[in-house]
C-alpha cells in the first residue's frame, strides 16, 4: 500500500480557505500550533482556560516538518500527525518535566497513491480525533485517537469530501462537503451507523453548497454557496431544522476581499439572529477581523492584534471575542475584544427573516424549489479598519471598533424565490 499525501491542518486548498494559525479544542480550553525557532519547527501547546494563557513547547529529538499537523486534545495532550517512511504516524505528546513524552498510537496507510489525508477539526468532548483520507473516487473517515486498538477505519464514502463540521455535542454527526458529478453538496455522516450518509444542504440543483460553521445552541449555520450568484460563491446563513430560507446578506460581500467565518457566539439558545459571528477578512490592504450578526445589516470591522494567529478565536457566551496572538515580546497572548452591542431593530423595519428575494424553506420530503437567482448587485468595496493591520501594527491589546465598510447599494427588486435548506436527515439520524 502507498501513503496519502499530507495536507495542512486547517484550511483546505480545494475550498480556497487560508490555513488558521493554530487549532483550538471545541471548548476553547487548549490550543496547539507548529511554532518556529529559526528554521526549525516544533509543537506547542497553549493553555487558555486559566487566569493567564501560557504556552508549553513540546519539541522532540529532531525538528518537525513544516507540513506536520498538530491538534490539542481535551486532556491537554497534543496529537501529532507525521509522514514517516511513506506512512502516516499518529502520536500523543505531553510535557514530562524538562522533556516531552510521546505515546505512539499507530499508523495509517492509504490504498491509493493519489489520496490525501488530513485531520478533521477537533471533536466535541476532546477525547477522540478523526482524519479524512480523500481519494479520487471515495473518502475514508478514520478514528486516529481515542480508539481501543489504534487507528480505526470508520467509514468509506463515495465521492471526494472536504470541510468537516460537527453537528452535535457527542461527536456522532459530522457534516462533510461531498463532490460528485461535478457538484459539491454538504452531507451528514452518522459515525455510529457505519458512516450512514444523508443530504444536508440542497439549495439548488446546480449549485455548490458547503457548510462552514454550525452552532449547537442556536442552530445557526454559516454556508458558502453560488446559488444566488451562479459562478460566484456567497456567504449565507440558515438555521438547522428551520422552515425558513437560507439568506445571503449583501453586507457579507466585500470586493477584492476573502471573508471567512471562524467562530460563532455560543449560548444563544433558540436565538440564532442574535449570535455574533467572527470573520477573518483578507484584502489587498491587510488582514483584519469582522463581526456580524444575522439580525443586523452591517459588518463591524475591528483591527486584529499584532501577531494574531489568523483565523483563530472563540467567543464567550456573553459576547467577548478572544483572539490568540504571539509576538516577540508576548509569545503567548489572548486579546479580549468586545464588539459593539447588537443594534435594536428599527421601528417598522423589515424583520431578518423576510429579506427580498428569499422564499420559505421547503420542509423534508417536499423536494427542492426553483433555482434562486439574486439580483445582480455589485458588492461593497472592502476596507480595513482605521488602524490597518501591518507587520509593525499597534500593540497587542484588545482591538477597538473601527470604521465599517462602505454600505452595499440596496438590492434591486426581485420576485421572491425559494432557497431551500434541507435538514431532513438530522431528525431521522438522531436517536435516543
PDB file of N, CA, C and O in Angstrom, residues 322-358:
ATOM      1  N   UNK A 322     -12.231  36.271  21.924  1.00  0.00           N
ATOM      2  CA  UNK A 322     -10.858  36.055  22.386  1.00  0.00           C
ATOM      3  C   UNK A 322     -10.008  35.633  21.192  1.00  0.00           C
ATOM      4  O   UNK A 322     -10.289  34.630  20.532  1.00  0.00           O
ATOM      5  N   UNK A 323      -8.956  36.406  20.918  1.00  0.00           N
ATOM      6  CA  UNK A 323      -8.103  36.186  19.754  1.00  0.00           C
ATOM      7  C   UNK A 323      -6.681  35.862  20.208  1.00  0.00           C
ATOM      8  O   UNK A 323      -5.975  36.722  20.745  1.00  0.00           O
ATOM      9  N   UNK A 324      -6.207  34.634  19.995  1.00  0.00           N
ATOM     10  CA  UNK A 324      -4.822  34.289  20.347  1.00  0.00           C
ATOM     11  C   UNK A 324      -3.832  35.011  19.447  1.00  0.00           C
ATOM     12  O   UNK A 324      -4.065  35.175  18.245  1.00  0.00           O
ATOM     13  N   UNK A 325      -2.705  35.463  20.039  1.00  0.00           N
ATOM     14  CA  UNK A 325      -1.658  36.107  19.253  1.00  0.00           C
ATOM     15  C   UNK A 325      -0.302  35.773  19.861  1.00  0.00           C
ATOM     16  O   UNK A 325      -0.197  35.362  21.034  1.00  0.00           O
ATOM     17  N   UNK A 326       0.729  35.925  19.067  1.00  0.00           N
ATOM     18  CA  UNK A 326       2.100  35.660  19.512  1.00  0.00           C
ATOM     19  C   UNK A 326       3.023  36.681  18.865  1.00  0.00           C
ATOM     20  O   UNK A 326       3.011  36.842  17.634  1.00  0.00           O
ATOM     21  N   UNK A 327       3.800  37.378  19.684  1.00  0.00           N
ATOM     22  CA  UNK A 327       4.806  38.323  19.212  1.00  0.00           C
ATOM     23  C   UNK A 327       6.122  38.024  19.901  1.00  0.00           C
ATOM     24  O   UNK A 327       6.203  37.171  20.792  1.00  0.00           O
ATOM     25  N   UNK A 328       7.144  38.743  19.501  1.00  0.00           N
ATOM     26  CA  UNK A 328       8.445  38.540  20.150  1.00  0.00           C
ATOM     27  C   UNK A 328       8.388  38.898  21.623  1.00  0.00           C
ATOM     28  O   UNK A 328       8.999  38.233  22.462  1.00  0.00           O
ATOM     29  N   UNK A 329       7.635  39.940  21.963  1.00  0.00           N
ATOM     30  CA  UNK A 329       7.541  40.359  23.367  1.00  0.00           C
ATOM     31  C   UNK A 329       6.528  39.538  24.148  1.00  0.00           C
ATOM     32  O   UNK A 329       6.673  39.346  25.351  1.00  0.00           O
ATOM     33  N   UNK A 330       5.460  39.093  23.479  1.00  0.00           N
ATOM     34  CA  UNK A 330       4.409  38.304  24.144  1.00  0.00           C
ATOM     35  C   UNK A 330       4.252  37.012  23.344  1.00  0.00           C
ATOM     36  O   UNK A 330       3.472  36.944  22.399  1.00  0.00           O
ATOM     37  N   UNK A 331       4.988  35.960  23.700  1.00  0.00           N
ATOM     38  CA  UNK A 331       4.930  34.730  22.901  1.00  0.00           C
ATOM     39  C   UNK A 331       3.629  33.967  23.026  1.00  0.00           C
ATOM     40  O   UNK A 331       3.360  33.079  22.225  1.00  0.00           O
ATOM     41  N   UNK A 332       2.808  34.289  24.029  1.00  0.00           N
ATOM     42  CA  UNK A 332       1.525  33.607  24.195  1.00  0.00           C
ATOM     43  C   UNK A 332       0.545  34.609  24.794  1.00  0.00           C
ATOM     44  O   UNK A 332       0.617  34.913  25.980  1.00  0.00           O
ATOM     45  N   UNK A 333      -0.345  35.128  23.978  1.00  0.00           N
ATOM     46  CA  UNK A 333      -1.289  36.132  24.459  1.00  0.00           C
ATOM     47  C   UNK A 333      -2.664  35.918  23.867  1.00  0.00           C
ATOM     48  O   UNK A 333      -2.824  35.275  22.821  1.00  0.00           O
ATOM     49  N   UNK A 334      -3.662  36.464  24.547  1.00  0.00           N
ATOM     50  CA  UNK A 334      -5.048  36.410  24.072  1.00  0.00           C
ATOM     51  C   UNK A 334      -5.643  37.803  24.200  1.00  0.00           C
ATOM     52  O   UNK A 334      -5.709  38.358  25.304  1.00  0.00           O
ATOM     53  N   UNK A 335      -6.026  38.405  23.092  1.00  0.00           N
ATOM     54  CA  UNK A 335      -6.668  39.721  23.097  1.00  0.00           C
ATOM     55  C   UNK A 335      -8.161  39.549  23.343  1.00  0.00           C
ATOM     56  O   UNK A 335      -8.814  38.689  22.751  1.00  0.00           O
ATOM     57  N   UNK A 336      -8.699  40.364  24.244  1.00  0.00           N
ATOM     58  CA  UNK A 336     -10.124  40.350  24.547  1.00  0.00           C
ATOM     59  C   UNK A 336     -10.807  41.454  23.740  1.00  0.00           C
ATOM     60  O   UNK A 336     -10.482  42.626  23.890  1.00  0.00           O
ATOM     61  N   UNK A 337     -11.732  41.080  22.901  1.00  0.00           N
ATOM     62  CA  UNK A 337     -12.403  42.025  22.021  1.00  0.00           C
ATOM     63  C   UNK A 337     -13.882  42.076  22.385  1.00  0.00           C
ATOM     64  O   UNK A 337     -14.547  41.042  22.427  1.00  0.00           O
ATOM     65  N   UNK A 338     -14.383  43.272  22.664  1.00  0.00           N
ATOM     66  CA  UNK A 338     -15.808  43.464  22.935  1.00  0.00           C
ATOM     67  C   UNK A 338     -16.400  44.291  21.805  1.00  0.00           C
ATOM     68  O   UNK A 338     -16.316  45.528  21.822  1.00  0.00           O
ATOM     69  N   UNK A 339     -16.971  43.661  20.804  1.00  0.00           N
ATOM     70  CA  UNK A 339     -17.514  44.407  19.664  1.00  0.00           C
ATOM     71  C   UNK A 339     -18.751  45.191  20.082  1.00  0.00           C
ATOM     72  O   UNK A 339     -19.305  44.978  21.170  1.00  0.00           O
ATOM     73  N   UNK A 340     -19.205  46.116  19.246  1.00  0.00           N
ATOM     74  CA  UNK A 340     -20.417  46.869  19.567  1.00  0.00           C
ATOM     75  C   UNK A 340     -21.595  45.942  19.817  1.00  0.00           C
ATOM     76  O   UNK A 340     -21.715  44.874  19.196  1.00  0.00           O
ATOM     77  N   UNK A 341     -22.447  46.354  20.740  1.00  0.00           N
ATOM     78  CA  UNK A 341     -23.633  45.559  21.049  1.00  0.00           C
ATOM     79  C   UNK A 341     -24.563  45.515  19.851  1.00  0.00           C
ATOM     80  O   UNK A 341     -24.512  46.376  18.967  1.00  0.00           O
ATOM     81  N   UNK A 342     -25.399  44.520  19.837  1.00  0.00           N
ATOM     82  CA  UNK A 342     -26.350  44.385  18.743  1.00  0.00           C
ATOM     83  C   UNK A 342     -27.289  45.579  18.724  1.00  0.00           C
ATOM     84  O   UNK A 342     -27.779  46.030  19.758  1.00  0.00           O
ATOM     85  N   UNK A 343     -27.520  46.110  17.538  1.00  0.00           N
ATOM     86  CA  UNK A 343     -28.404  47.256  17.396  1.00  0.00           C
ATOM     87  C   UNK A 343     -29.855  46.825  17.546  1.00  0.00           C
ATOM     88  O   UNK A 343     -30.241  45.731  17.127  1.00  0.00           O
ATOM     89  N   UNK A 344     -30.649  47.690  18.167  1.00  0.00           N
ATOM     90  CA  UNK A 344     -32.072  47.410  18.307  1.00  0.00           C
ATOM     91  C   UNK A 344     -32.741  47.484  16.943  1.00  0.00           C
ATOM     92  O   UNK A 344     -32.368  48.313  16.103  1.00  0.00           O
ATOM     93  N   UNK A 345     -33.687  46.632  16.662  1.00  0.00           N
ATOM     94  CA  UNK A 345     -34.359  46.674  15.356  1.00  0.00           C
ATOM     95  C   UNK A 345     -35.083  47.994  15.150  1.00  0.00           C
ATOM     96  O   UNK A 345     -35.653  48.565  16.073  1.00  0.00           O
ATOM     97  N   UNK A 346     -35.025  48.498  13.928  1.00  0.00           N
ATOM     98  CA  UNK A 346     -35.665  49.759  13.620  1.00  0.00           C
ATOM     99  C   UNK A 346     -37.181  49.609  13.611  1.00  0.00           C
ATOM    100  O   UNK A 346     -37.717  48.604  13.147  1.00  0.00           O
ATOM    101  N   UNK A 347     -37.914  50.597  14.163  1.00  0.00           N
ATOM    102  CA  UNK A 347     -39.371  50.507  14.153  1.00  0.00           C
ATOM    103  C   UNK A 347     -39.896  50.395  12.718  1.00  0.00           C
ATOM    104  O   UNK A 347     -39.517  51.169  11.839  1.00  0.00           O
ATOM    105  N   UNK A 348     -40.726  49.417  12.508  1.00  0.00           N
ATOM    106  CA  UNK A 348     -41.288  49.231  11.183  1.00  0.00           C
ATOM    107  C   UNK A 348     -40.327  48.647  10.182  1.00  0.00           C
ATOM    108  O   UNK A 348     -40.650  48.537   9.000  1.00  0.00           O
ATOM    109  N   UNK A 349     -39.086  48.288  10.636  1.00  0.00           N
ATOM    110  CA  UNK A 349     -38.112  47.732   9.707  1.00  0.00           C
ATOM    111  C   UNK A 349     -38.466  46.316   9.314  1.00  0.00           C
ATOM    112  O   UNK A 349     -39.283  45.644   9.939  1.00  0.00           O
ATOM    113  N   UNK A 350     -37.816  45.853   8.262  1.00  0.00           N
ATOM    114  CA  UNK A 350     -38.080  44.516   7.765  1.00  0.00           C
ATOM    115  C   UNK A 350     -37.460  43.503   8.717  1.00  0.00           C
ATOM    116  O   UNK A 350     -36.305  43.621   9.091  1.00  0.00           O
ATOM    117  N   UNK A 351     -38.202  42.517   9.199  1.00  0.00           N
ATOM    118  CA  UNK A 351     -37.623  41.508  10.069  1.00  0.00           C
ATOM    119  C   UNK A 351     -36.561  40.718   9.343  1.00  0.00           C
ATOM    120  O   UNK A 351     -36.590  40.600   8.117  1.00  0.00           O
ATOM    121  N   UNK A 352     -35.602  40.164  10.078  1.00  0.00           N
ATOM    122  CA  UNK A 352     -34.480  39.487   9.419  1.00  0.00           C
ATOM    123  C   UNK A 352     -34.881  38.279   8.596  1.00  0.00           C
ATOM    124  O   UNK A 352     -34.131  37.833   7.771  1.00  0.00           O
ATOM    125  N   UNK A 353     -36.064  37.736   8.803  1.00  0.00           N
ATOM    126  CA  UNK A 353     -36.454  36.545   8.056  1.00  0.00           C
ATOM    127  C   UNK A 353     -37.128  36.882   6.738  1.00  0.00           C
ATOM    128  O   UNK A 353     -37.577  35.985   6.037  1.00  0.00           O
ATOM    129  N   UNK A 354     -37.283  38.159   6.373  1.00  0.00           N
ATOM    130  CA  UNK A 354     -38.049  38.478   5.167  1.00  0.00           C
ATOM    131  C   UNK A 354     -37.273  39.370   4.228  1.00  0.00           C
ATOM    132  O   UNK A 354     -37.778  40.358   3.740  1.00  0.00           O
ATOM    133  N   UNK A 355     -35.987  39.030   4.013  1.00  0.00           N
ATOM    134  CA  UNK A 355     -35.185  39.809   3.085  1.00  0.00           C
ATOM    135  C   UNK A 355     -35.693  39.590   1.664  1.00  0.00           C
ATOM    136  O   UNK A 355     -36.176  38.511   1.318  1.00  0.00           O
ATOM    137  N   UNK A 356     -35.583  40.607   0.811  1.00  0.00           N
ATOM    138  CA  UNK A 356     -36.078  40.459  -0.560  1.00  0.00           C
ATOM    139  C   UNK A 356     -35.381  39.302  -1.275  1.00  0.00           C
ATOM    140  O   UNK A 356     -34.206  39.032  -1.072  1.00  0.00           O
ATOM    141  N   UNK A 357     -36.132  38.652  -2.129  1.00  0.00           N
ATOM    142  CA  UNK A 357     -35.568  37.598  -2.964  1.00  0.00           C
ATOM    143  C   UNK A 357     -35.481  36.254  -2.303  1.00  0.00           C
ATOM    144  O   UNK A 357     -34.963  35.329  -2.888  1.00  0.00           O
ATOM    145  N   UNK A 358     -36.027  36.102  -1.077  1.00  0.00           N
ATOM    146  CA  UNK A 358     -35.927  34.828  -0.384  1.00  0.00           C
ATOM    147  C   UNK A 358     -37.322  34.323  -0.062  1.00  0.00           C
ATOM    148  O   UNK A 358     -38.154  35.068   0.444  1.00  0.00           O
TER     149      UNK A 358
END
